[in-house]
PDB file of N, CA and C in Angstrom:
ATOM      1  N   MET A  17       9.572 -11.371  -9.446  1.00 53.00           N
ATOM      2  CA  MET A  17      10.652 -11.686  -9.626  1.00 53.00           C
ATOM      3  C   MET A  17      10.733 -10.774 -10.955  1.00 53.00           C
ATOM      4  N   HIS A  18      11.176  -9.601 -11.493  1.00 59.00           N
ATOM      5  CA  HIS A  18      12.449  -8.746 -12.588  1.00 59.00           C
ATOM      6  C   HIS A  18      13.220  -9.585 -12.793  1.00 59.00           C
ATOM      7  N   LEU A  19      12.801  -9.607 -14.524  1.00 63.00           N
ATOM      8  CA  LEU A  19      14.202 -10.402 -14.876  1.00 63.00           C
ATOM      9  C   LEU A  19      15.506  -9.187 -15.332  1.00 63.00           C
ATOM     10  N   PHE A  20      15.104  -7.699 -15.721  1.00 67.00           N
ATOM     11  CA  PHE A  20      15.714  -6.641 -15.647  1.00 67.00           C
ATOM     12  C   PHE A  20      16.254  -5.638 -15.439  1.00 67.00           C
ATOM     13  N   GLY A  21      15.339  -6.015 -13.861  1.00 66.00           N
ATOM     14  CA  GLY A  21      15.532  -5.035 -12.709  1.00 66.00           C
ATOM     15  C   GLY A  21      14.209  -3.869 -12.827  1.00 66.00           C
ATOM     16  N   ARG A  22      14.553  -3.081 -11.687  1.00 66.00           N
ATOM     17  CA  ARG A  22      13.013  -2.320 -11.475  1.00 66.00           C
ATOM     18  C   ARG A  22      13.191  -0.762 -12.496  1.00 66.00           C
ATOM     19  N   LYS A  23      12.079  -0.305 -12.781  1.00 61.00           N
ATOM     20  CA  LYS A  23      12.647   1.015 -13.201  1.00 61.00           C
ATOM     21  C   LYS A  23      13.863   2.019 -12.404  1.00 61.00           C
ATOM     22  N   LYS A  24      14.020   2.807 -12.729  1.00 63.00           N
ATOM     23  CA  LYS A  24      14.747   4.369 -11.443  1.00 63.00           C
ATOM     24  C   LYS A  24      13.933   5.771 -11.228  1.00 63.00           C
ATOM     25  N   ASN A  25      13.552   6.269 -10.634  1.00 65.00           N
ATOM     26  CA  ASN A  25      12.320   6.979 -10.734  1.00 65.00           C
ATOM     27  C   ASN A  25      13.386   8.135 -10.711  1.00 65.00           C
ATOM     28  N   ILE A  26      14.193   9.121 -12.119  1.00 62.00           N
ATOM     29  CA  ILE A  26      14.212   9.727 -12.112  1.00 62.00           C
ATOM     30  C   ILE A  26      13.703  11.330 -11.434  1.00 62.00           C
ATOM     31  N   PRO A  27      14.313  11.745 -10.738  1.00 67.00           N
ATOM     32  CA  PRO A  27      13.611  13.640  -9.836  1.00 67.00           C
ATOM     33  C   PRO A  27      13.278  14.659 -10.681  1.00 67.00           C
ATOM     34  N   VAL A  28      12.357  15.397 -10.308  1.00 69.00           N
ATOM     35  CA  VAL A  28      12.254  15.752 -11.764  1.00 69.00           C
ATOM     36  C   VAL A  28      12.209  16.825 -11.156  1.00 69.00           C
ATOM     37  N   VAL A  29      12.776  18.419 -12.271  1.00 72.00           N
ATOM     38  CA  VAL A  29      13.228  19.489 -11.069  1.00 72.00           C
ATOM     39  C   VAL A  29      11.609  20.057 -10.848  1.00 72.00           C
ATOM     40  N   PRO A  30      10.970  19.642  -9.612  1.00 72.00           N
ATOM     41  CA  PRO A  30       9.948  20.853  -9.429  1.00 72.00           C
ATOM     42  C   PRO A  30      10.331  21.668  -9.919  1.00 72.00           C
ATOM     43  N   GLU A  31       8.782  22.390  -9.868  1.00 74.00           N
ATOM     44  CA  GLU A  31       7.992  23.551 -10.760  1.00 74.00           C
ATOM     45  C   GLU A  31       8.866  24.262 -10.291  1.00 74.00           C
ATOM     46  N   SER A  32       8.603  24.647  -8.552  1.00 74.00           N
ATOM     47  CA  SER A  32       9.239  25.485  -8.718  1.00 74.00           C
ATOM     48  C   SER A  32      10.242  26.322  -8.024  1.00 74.00           C
ATOM     49  N   CYS A  33      10.836  25.242  -8.957  1.00 76.00           N
ATOM     50  CA  CYS A  33      12.677  25.778  -9.028  1.00 76.00           C
ATOM     51  C   CYS A  33      13.211  25.509 -10.925  1.00 76.00           C
ATOM     52  N   ARG A  34      12.087  25.421 -11.948  1.00 79.00           N
ATOM     53  CA  ARG A  34      12.603  25.131 -13.151  1.00 79.00           C
ATOM     54  C   ARG A  34      13.841  26.527 -13.657  1.00 79.00           C
ATOM     55  N   ASP A  35      12.874  28.252 -12.406  1.00 82.00           N
ATOM     56  CA  ASP A  35      14.309  28.751 -13.604  1.00 82.00           C
ATOM     57  C   ASP A  35      15.413  29.105 -12.590  1.00 82.00           C
ATOM     58  N   PHE A  36      15.433  28.204 -11.282  1.00 87.00           N
ATOM     59  CA  PHE A  36      16.133  28.649 -10.637  1.00 87.00           C
ATOM     60  C   PHE A  36      18.216  27.577 -10.863  1.00 87.00           C
ATOM     61  N   ALA A  37      18.817  28.722 -11.109  1.00 86.00           N
ATOM     62  CA  ALA A  37      20.408  27.658 -11.146  1.00 86.00           C
ATOM     63  C   ALA A  37      20.682  26.618  -9.759  1.00 86.00           C
ATOM     64  N   ILE A  38      21.293  25.942  -9.721  1.00 90.00           N
ATOM     65  CA  ILE A  38      22.019  25.179  -9.025  1.00 90.00           C
ATOM     66  C   ILE A  38      23.668  25.690  -8.478  1.00 90.00           C
ATOM     67  N   GLU A  39      23.104  25.482  -7.297  1.00 92.00           N
ATOM     68  CA  GLU A  39      24.629  26.529  -6.425  1.00 92.00           C
ATOM     69  C   GLU A  39      24.777  25.796  -5.118  1.00 92.00           C
ATOM     70  N   VAL A  40      25.971  26.193  -5.085  1.00 93.00           N
ATOM     71  CA  VAL A  40      27.161  25.782  -3.397  1.00 93.00           C
ATOM     72  C   VAL A  40      27.054  26.200  -2.807  1.00 93.00           C
ATOM     73  N   ASP A  41      26.441  25.814  -1.503  1.00 93.00           N
ATOM     74  CA  ASP A  41      27.201  26.884  -0.413  1.00 93.00           C
ATOM     75  C   ASP A  41      27.838  25.974   0.105  1.00 93.00           C
ATOM     76  N   LYS A  42      28.566  27.375   1.227  1.00 92.00           N
ATOM     77  CA  LYS A  42      30.080  26.426   1.837  1.00 92.00           C
ATOM     78  C   LYS A  42      30.472  27.222   3.278  1.00 92.00           C
ATOM     79  N   SER A  43      30.327  26.522   4.457  1.00 90.00           N
ATOM     80  CA  SER A  43      30.533  26.530   5.316  1.00 90.00           C
ATOM     81  C   SER A  43      32.373  27.693   5.910  1.00 90.00           C
ATOM     82  N   ILE A  44      32.425  28.756   5.914  1.00 91.00           N
ATOM     83  CA  ILE A  44      33.579  28.870   6.555  1.00 91.00           C
ATOM     84  C   ILE A  44      34.339  28.394   7.779  1.00 91.00           C
ATOM     85  N   CYS A  45      32.911  28.706   8.355  1.00 91.00           N
ATOM     86  CA  CYS A  45      33.475  27.637  10.155  1.00 91.00           C
ATOM     87  C   CYS A  45      33.891  25.959   9.954  1.00 91.00           C
ATOM     88  N   THR A  46      33.086  25.354   8.978  1.00 89.00           N
ATOM     89  CA  THR A  46      33.277  24.078   9.266  1.00 89.00           C
ATOM     90  C   THR A  46      33.532  23.740   7.913  1.00 89.00           C
ATOM     91  N   GLY A  47      33.623  24.058   6.371  1.00 87.00           N
ATOM     92  CA  GLY A  47      33.840  23.640   5.451  1.00 87.00           C
ATOM     93  C   GLY A  47      32.107  22.746   4.517  1.00 87.00           C
ATOM     94  N   GLU A  48      32.109  22.914   5.421  1.00 91.00           N
ATOM     95  CA  GLU A  48      30.642  21.539   5.010  1.00 91.00           C
ATOM     96  C   GLU A  48      30.251  22.544   3.968  1.00 91.00           C
ATOM     97  N   MET A  49      29.688  21.878   2.653  1.00 93.00           N
ATOM     98  CA  MET A  49      28.973  22.160   1.663  1.00 93.00           C
ATOM     99  C   MET A  49      27.260  21.621   1.222  1.00 93.00           C
ATOM    100  N   THR A  50      26.212  22.570   0.754  1.00 94.00           N
ATOM    101  CA  THR A  50      25.267  22.650   0.979  1.00 94.00           C
ATOM    102  C   THR A  50      25.047  22.468  -0.706  1.00 94.00           C
ATOM    103  N   VAL A  51      24.310  21.858  -1.407  1.00 94.00           N
ATOM    104  CA  VAL A  51      24.142  22.178  -2.616  1.00 94.00           C
ATOM    105  C   VAL A  51      22.323  22.050  -2.748  1.00 94.00           C
ATOM    106  N   GLY A  52      21.942  23.099  -3.883  1.00 92.00           N
ATOM    107  CA  GLY A  52      20.496  23.008  -3.878  1.00 92.00           C
ATOM    108  C   GLY A  52      20.339  23.642  -4.759  1.00 92.00           C
ATOM    109  N   PHE A  53      18.354  24.492  -5.015  1.00 91.00           N
ATOM    110  CA  PHE A  53      18.523  25.392  -6.302  1.00 91.00           C
ATOM    111  C   PHE A  53      18.609  26.625  -5.624  1.00 91.00           C
ATOM    112  N   ARG A  54      19.343  27.651  -6.127  1.00 91.00           N
ATOM    113  CA  ARG A  54      18.751  28.875  -5.264  1.00 91.00           C
ATOM    114  C   ARG A  54      17.942  30.398  -5.778  1.00 91.00           C
ATOM    115  N   ASP A  55      16.763  30.168  -5.221  1.00 89.00           N
ATOM    116  CA  ASP A  55      16.213  31.248  -5.100  1.00 89.00           C
ATOM    117  C   ASP A  55      16.495  32.909  -5.483  1.00 89.00           C
ATOM    118  N   PRO A  56      16.196  33.097  -6.321  1.00 89.00           N
ATOM    119  CA  PRO A  56      16.389  34.616  -6.910  1.00 89.00           C
ATOM    120  C   PRO A  56      16.265  36.167  -6.028  1.00 89.00           C
ATOM    121  N   VAL A  57      14.589  35.987  -6.103  1.00 89.00           N
ATOM    122  CA  VAL A  57      14.406  36.805  -5.028  1.00 89.00           C
ATOM    123  C   VAL A  57      14.696  36.770  -3.698  1.00 89.00           C
ATOM    124  N   SER A  58      14.321  35.504  -2.739  1.00 90.00           N
ATOM    125  CA  SER A  58      14.927  35.527  -1.446  1.00 90.00           C
ATOM    126  C   SER A  58      16.369  34.901  -0.954  1.00 90.00           C
ATOM    127  N   GLY A  59      17.073  34.347  -1.788  1.00 89.00           N
ATOM    128  CA  GLY A  59      17.926  33.699  -1.622  1.00 89.00           C
ATOM    129  C   GLY A  59      18.959  32.823  -1.126  1.00 89.00           C
ATOM    130  N   LYS A  60      17.636  31.937  -0.622  1.00 89.00           N
ATOM    131  CA  LYS A  60      17.918  30.597   0.273  1.00 89.00           C
ATOM    132  C   LYS A  60      18.143  29.480  -0.946  1.00 89.00           C
ATOM    133  N   LEU A  61      18.630  28.467  -0.143  1.00 89.00           N
ATOM    134  CA  LEU A  61      18.870  27.747  -1.276  1.00 89.00           C
ATOM    135  C   LEU A  61      17.232  26.500  -0.337  1.00 89.00           C
ATOM    136  N   LYS A  62      16.489  26.136  -2.270  1.00 88.00           N
ATOM    137  CA  LYS A  62      15.788  24.760  -1.605  1.00 88.00           C
ATOM    138  C   LYS A  62      15.931  23.884  -2.476  1.00 88.00           C
ATOM    139  N   PHE A  63      15.253  22.753  -1.737  1.00 87.00           N
ATOM    140  CA  PHE A  63      16.399  21.403  -2.379  1.00 87.00           C
ATOM    141  C   PHE A  63      17.311  21.100  -1.261  1.00 87.00           C
ATOM    142  N   ALA A  64      17.786  21.966  -0.790  1.00 89.00           N
ATOM    143  CA  ALA A  64      19.775  21.727  -0.502  1.00 89.00           C
ATOM    144  C   ALA A  64      19.033  20.230  -0.113  1.00 89.00           C
ATOM    145  N   GLU A  65      20.465  19.781  -0.265  1.00 90.00           N
ATOM    146  CA  GLU A  65      21.130  18.373   0.440  1.00 90.00           C
ATOM    147  C   GLU A  65      22.888  18.648   0.299  1.00 90.00           C
ATOM    148  N   LEU A  66      23.170  18.014   1.501  1.00 93.00           N
ATOM    149  CA  LEU A  66      25.162  17.669   2.183  1.00 93.00           C
ATOM    150  C   LEU A  66      25.259  17.412   0.496  1.00 93.00           C
ATOM    151  N   ALA A  67      26.575  18.084   0.676  1.00 93.00           N
ATOM    152  CA  ALA A  67      27.361  17.437  -0.334  1.00 93.00           C
ATOM    153  C   ALA A  67      28.381  17.146   0.658  1.00 93.00           C
ATOM    154  N   ARG A  68      29.484  16.059   0.581  1.00 91.00           N
ATOM    155  CA  ARG A  68      30.680  16.658   1.035  1.00 91.00           C
ATOM    156  C   ARG A  68      32.128  16.269   0.222  1.00 91.00           C
ATOM    157  N   ASN A  69      32.079  16.294  -1.655  1.00 91.00           N
ATOM    158  CA  ASN A  69      33.031  15.994  -2.175  1.00 91.00           C
ATOM    159  C   ASN A  69      32.494  16.874  -3.381  1.00 91.00           C
ATOM    160  N   GLU A  70      32.627  16.906  -4.672  1.00 93.00           N
ATOM    161  CA  GLU A  70      32.373  17.477  -5.706  1.00 93.00           C
ATOM    162  C   GLU A  70      31.764  16.243  -6.371  1.00 93.00           C
ATOM    163  N   ALA A  71      32.248  15.220  -6.554  1.00 94.00           N
ATOM    164  CA  ALA A  71      32.016  14.243  -6.055  1.00 94.00           C
ATOM    165  C   ALA A  71      30.027  14.167  -6.404  1.00 94.00           C
ATOM    166  N   ASP A  72      30.007  14.075  -4.937  1.00 93.00           N
ATOM    167  CA  ASP A  72      28.761  14.804  -5.197  1.00 93.00           C
ATOM    168  C   ASP A  72      27.246  15.690  -5.578  1.00 93.00           C
ATOM    169  N   ILE A  73      28.015  16.966  -5.785  1.00 92.00           N
ATOM    170  CA  ILE A  73      27.896  17.920  -6.511  1.00 92.00           C
ATOM    171  C   ILE A  73      27.013  17.710  -7.766  1.00 92.00           C
ATOM    172  N   GLU A  74      28.162  16.801  -8.381  1.00 93.00           N
ATOM    173  CA  GLU A  74      27.837  16.165  -9.621  1.00 93.00           C
ATOM    174  C   GLU A  74      27.156  14.721  -9.375  1.00 93.00           C
ATOM    175  N   ALA A  75      26.652  14.676  -8.568  1.00 92.00           N
ATOM    176  CA  ALA A  75      25.897  13.593  -8.351  1.00 92.00           C
ATOM    177  C   ALA A  75      23.939  14.223  -8.824  1.00 92.00           C
ATOM    178  N   PHE A  76      24.360  15.516  -7.501  1.00 90.00           N
ATOM    179  CA  PHE A  76      22.793  16.317  -7.482  1.00 90.00           C
ATOM    180  C   PHE A  76      22.477  16.650  -9.283  1.00 90.00           C
ATOM    181  N   LYS A  77      23.313  16.593  -9.909  1.00 89.00           N
ATOM    182  CA  LYS A  77      23.608  18.268 -11.300  1.00 89.00           C
ATOM    183  C   LYS A  77      22.848  16.898 -11.959  1.00 89.00           C
ATOM    184  N   LYS A  78      23.323  15.415 -11.858  1.00 88.00           N
ATOM    185  CA  LYS A  78      23.189  14.674 -13.041  1.00 88.00           C
ATOM    186  C   LYS A  78      21.224  14.275 -12.562  1.00 88.00           C
ATOM    187  N   LYS A  79      21.902  14.397 -10.982  1.00 86.00           N
ATOM    188  CA  LYS A  79      20.057  14.141 -10.379  1.00 86.00           C
ATOM    189  C   LYS A  79      19.078  14.647 -11.412  1.00 86.00           C
ATOM    190  N   TYR A  80      19.550  15.847 -10.946  1.00 82.00           N
ATOM    191  CA  TYR A  80      17.941  16.797 -11.941  1.00 82.00           C
ATOM    192  C   TYR A  80      18.210  17.351 -13.076  1.00 82.00           C
ATOM    193  N   GLY A  81      19.282  16.105 -14.022  1.00 75.00           N
ATOM    194  CA  GLY A  81      19.137  16.293 -15.708  1.00 75.00           C
ATOM    195  C   GLY A  81      20.188  17.408 -15.405  1.00 75.00           C
ATOM    196  N   ARG A  82      20.657  18.573 -15.069  1.00 70.00           N
ATOM    197  CA  ARG A  82      20.956  18.807 -15.779  1.00 70.00           C
ATOM    198  C   ARG A  82      22.951  19.514 -15.678  1.00 70.00           C
TER     199      ARG A  82
END
């Protein structure tokens, strides 16, 4: 039994995405938002996650310490 709870593992920004900017893609048809690291060479999002609202976007930024 742990008295003070377990340590939370904070995800580290992957090495391959260290210099990439966090950006949001929004679908024109459905309005679905995806947040992830934008690769400047290919233009694709890496480690993308679904974001339902602005709070999810802020949680993604906080999750990766940016």
